[in-house]
Short mmCIF file of C-alpha atoms in Angstrom, two decimals:
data_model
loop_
_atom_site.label_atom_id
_atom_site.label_comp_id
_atom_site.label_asym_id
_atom_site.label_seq_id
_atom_site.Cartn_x
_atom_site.Cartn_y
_atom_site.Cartn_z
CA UNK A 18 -9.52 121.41 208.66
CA UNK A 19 -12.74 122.02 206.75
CA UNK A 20 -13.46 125.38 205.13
CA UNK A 21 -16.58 124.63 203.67
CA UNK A 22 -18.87 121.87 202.39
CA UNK A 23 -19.63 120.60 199.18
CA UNK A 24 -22.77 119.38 197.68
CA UNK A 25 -23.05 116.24 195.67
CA UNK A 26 -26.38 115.55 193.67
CA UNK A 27 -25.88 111.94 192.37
CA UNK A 28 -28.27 111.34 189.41
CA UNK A 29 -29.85 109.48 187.14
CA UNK A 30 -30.72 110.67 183.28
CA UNK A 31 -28.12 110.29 180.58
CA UNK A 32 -25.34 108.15 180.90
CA UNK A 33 -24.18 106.31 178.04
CA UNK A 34 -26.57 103.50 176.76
CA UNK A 35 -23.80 101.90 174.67
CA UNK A 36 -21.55 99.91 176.83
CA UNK A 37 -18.99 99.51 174.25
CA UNK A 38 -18.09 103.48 174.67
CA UNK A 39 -17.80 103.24 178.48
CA UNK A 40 -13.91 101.78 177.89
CA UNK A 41 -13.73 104.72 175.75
CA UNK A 42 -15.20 107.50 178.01
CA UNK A 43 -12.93 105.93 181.01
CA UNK A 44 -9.90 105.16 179.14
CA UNK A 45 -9.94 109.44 177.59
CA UNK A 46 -10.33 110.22 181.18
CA UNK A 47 -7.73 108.44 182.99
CA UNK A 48 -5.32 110.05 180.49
CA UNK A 49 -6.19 113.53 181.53
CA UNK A 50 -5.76 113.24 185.01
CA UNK A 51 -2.67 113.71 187.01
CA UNK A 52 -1.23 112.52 190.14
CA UNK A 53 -2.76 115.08 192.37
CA UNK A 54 -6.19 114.32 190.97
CA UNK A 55 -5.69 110.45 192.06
CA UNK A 56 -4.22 111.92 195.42
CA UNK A 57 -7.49 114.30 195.67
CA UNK A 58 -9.67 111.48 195.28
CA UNK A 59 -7.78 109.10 197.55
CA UNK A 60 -8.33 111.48 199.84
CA UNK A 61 -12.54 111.73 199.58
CA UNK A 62 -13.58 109.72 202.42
CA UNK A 63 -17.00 109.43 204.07
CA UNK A 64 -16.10 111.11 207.31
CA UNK A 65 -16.61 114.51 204.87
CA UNK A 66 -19.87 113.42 203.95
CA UNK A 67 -22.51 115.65 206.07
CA UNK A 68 -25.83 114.31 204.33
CA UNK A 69 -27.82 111.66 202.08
CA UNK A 70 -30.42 112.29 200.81
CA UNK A 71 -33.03 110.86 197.83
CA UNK A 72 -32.90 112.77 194.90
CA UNK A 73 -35.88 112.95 192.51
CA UNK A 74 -36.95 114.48 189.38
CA UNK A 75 -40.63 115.04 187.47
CA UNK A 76 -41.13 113.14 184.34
CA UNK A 77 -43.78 113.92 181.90
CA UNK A 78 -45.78 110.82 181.42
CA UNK A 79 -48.10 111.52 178.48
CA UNK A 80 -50.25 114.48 178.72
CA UNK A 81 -50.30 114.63 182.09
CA UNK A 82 -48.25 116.65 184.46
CA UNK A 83 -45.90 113.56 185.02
CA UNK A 84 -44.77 111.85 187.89
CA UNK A 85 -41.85 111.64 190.44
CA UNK A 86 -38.76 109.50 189.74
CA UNK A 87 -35.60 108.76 191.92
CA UNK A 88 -33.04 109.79 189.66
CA UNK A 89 -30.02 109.48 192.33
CA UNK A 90 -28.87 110.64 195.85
CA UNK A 91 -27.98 114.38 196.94
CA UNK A 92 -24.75 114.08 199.04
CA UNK A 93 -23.46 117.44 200.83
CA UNK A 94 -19.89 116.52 201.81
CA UNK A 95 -17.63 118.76 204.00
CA UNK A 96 -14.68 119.85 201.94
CA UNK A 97 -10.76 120.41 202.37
CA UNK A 98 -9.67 124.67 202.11
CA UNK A 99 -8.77 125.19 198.61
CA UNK A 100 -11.27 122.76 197.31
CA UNK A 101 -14.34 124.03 194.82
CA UNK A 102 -16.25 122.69 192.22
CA UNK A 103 -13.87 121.78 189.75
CA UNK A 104 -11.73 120.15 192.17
CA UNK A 105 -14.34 117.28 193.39
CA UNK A 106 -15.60 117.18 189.80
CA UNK A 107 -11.90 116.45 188.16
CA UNK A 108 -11.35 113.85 191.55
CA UNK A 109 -14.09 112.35 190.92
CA UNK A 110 -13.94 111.81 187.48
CA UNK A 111 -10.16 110.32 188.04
CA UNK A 112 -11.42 108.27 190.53
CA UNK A 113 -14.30 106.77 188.32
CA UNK A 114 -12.09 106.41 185.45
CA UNK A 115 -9.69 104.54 186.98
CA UNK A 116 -11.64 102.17 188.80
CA UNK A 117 -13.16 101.31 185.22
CA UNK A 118 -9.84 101.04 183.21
CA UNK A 119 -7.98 98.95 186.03
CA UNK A 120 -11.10 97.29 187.60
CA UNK A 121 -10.25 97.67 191.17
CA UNK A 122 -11.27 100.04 193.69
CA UNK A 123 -8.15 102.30 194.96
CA UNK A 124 -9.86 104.92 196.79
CA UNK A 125 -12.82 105.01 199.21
CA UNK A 126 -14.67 107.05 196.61
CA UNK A 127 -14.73 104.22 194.40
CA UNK A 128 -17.21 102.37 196.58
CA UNK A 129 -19.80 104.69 194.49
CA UNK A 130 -18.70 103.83 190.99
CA UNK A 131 -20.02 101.00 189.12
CA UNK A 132 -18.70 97.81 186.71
CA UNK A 133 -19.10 98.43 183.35
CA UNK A 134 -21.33 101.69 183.41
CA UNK A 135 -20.00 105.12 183.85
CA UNK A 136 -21.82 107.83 185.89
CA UNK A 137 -21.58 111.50 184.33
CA UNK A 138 -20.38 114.34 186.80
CA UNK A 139 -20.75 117.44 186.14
CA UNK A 140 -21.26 120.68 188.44
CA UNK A 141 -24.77 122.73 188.57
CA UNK A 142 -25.82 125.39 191.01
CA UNK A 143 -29.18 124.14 191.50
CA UNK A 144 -30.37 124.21 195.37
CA UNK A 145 -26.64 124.73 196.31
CA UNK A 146 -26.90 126.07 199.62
CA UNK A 147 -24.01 128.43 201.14
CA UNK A 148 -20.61 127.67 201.16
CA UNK A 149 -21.14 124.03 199.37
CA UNK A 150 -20.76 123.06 195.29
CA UNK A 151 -23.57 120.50 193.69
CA UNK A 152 -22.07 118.05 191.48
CA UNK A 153 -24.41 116.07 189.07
CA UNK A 154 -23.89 111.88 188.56
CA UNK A 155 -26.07 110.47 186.26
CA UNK A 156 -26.92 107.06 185.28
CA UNK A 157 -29.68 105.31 182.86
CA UNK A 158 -32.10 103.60 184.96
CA UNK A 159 -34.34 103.55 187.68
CA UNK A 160 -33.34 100.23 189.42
CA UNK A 161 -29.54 102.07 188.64
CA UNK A 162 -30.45 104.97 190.43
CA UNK A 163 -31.60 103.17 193.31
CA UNK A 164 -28.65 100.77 193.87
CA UNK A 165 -26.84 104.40 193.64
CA UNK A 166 -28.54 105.66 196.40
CA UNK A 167 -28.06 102.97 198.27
CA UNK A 168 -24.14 102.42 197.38
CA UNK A 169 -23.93 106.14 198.94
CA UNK A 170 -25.35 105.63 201.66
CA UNK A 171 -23.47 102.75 202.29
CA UNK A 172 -20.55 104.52 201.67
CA UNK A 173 -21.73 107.49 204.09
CA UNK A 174 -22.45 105.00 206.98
CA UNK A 175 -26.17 106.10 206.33
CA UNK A 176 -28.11 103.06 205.65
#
């Protein structure tokens, strides 16, 4: 059923401060995705998600050697055969996209998106252990990153 596992690393750092491009950045999206990307992400459920955990990242605050911030959640999940990097990163972007453009959640995923703010994903290999892919989200603020956290554990049964 499962082949492998993938990582999620959901973040916080450089999402778009201008609301007024987050129609834009959704709207691009949603065009580029086809109906097996909505199926893929219809199909990411929290039964594949292994673990939560915080995620946090050092900030330099002045001249000192800076100080720890929660930036997000990592997430491994366990994933379908067939699926790799690209293929959580494209279903989730789908996902997020069209939650924003039609304002409705379609797809259990979607519990982790937010009104009016979109969440970059991108793929790293940073502390990706065997046999799992790390995915990036990132959002602006602190008190975002938390309520992140918090929506994927929620999502994960974890809270």
């Amino acid at each position: 059923m499962f082949a492998g596992s993938l990582l999620v690393l959901l973040g916080c750092a450089t999402a778009s401060s201008d609301s007024r491009r987050i129609p834009d950045q959704a709207q691009s999206t949603d065009t580029q995705c086809s109906e097996e990307d909505r199926q893929r992400a219809r199909s990411i459920t929290s039964s594949m998600v292994a673990t939560v955990d915080p995620e946090n990242v050092r900030v330099r605050v002045g001249k000192g050697l800076g100080e720890e911030r929660l930036v997000g959640a990592r997430v491994v999940f366990r994933a379908p055969a067939g699926w790799n990097a690209g293929v959580l990163v494209q279903a989730a972007r789908c996902s997020q996209a069209a939650f924003l453009v039609r304002g409705m959640a379609a797809a259990p995923i979607d519990h982790l998106w937010e009104p009016g703010r979109w969440i970059d994903v991108e793929p790293t290999d940073a502390g990706t252990p065997p046999q799992t892919v790390t995915l990036v989200l990132k959002t602006v603020t602190g008190d975002a990153a938390q309520q992140l956290l918090d929506r994927v554990r929620d999502f994960a049964g974890q809270h």
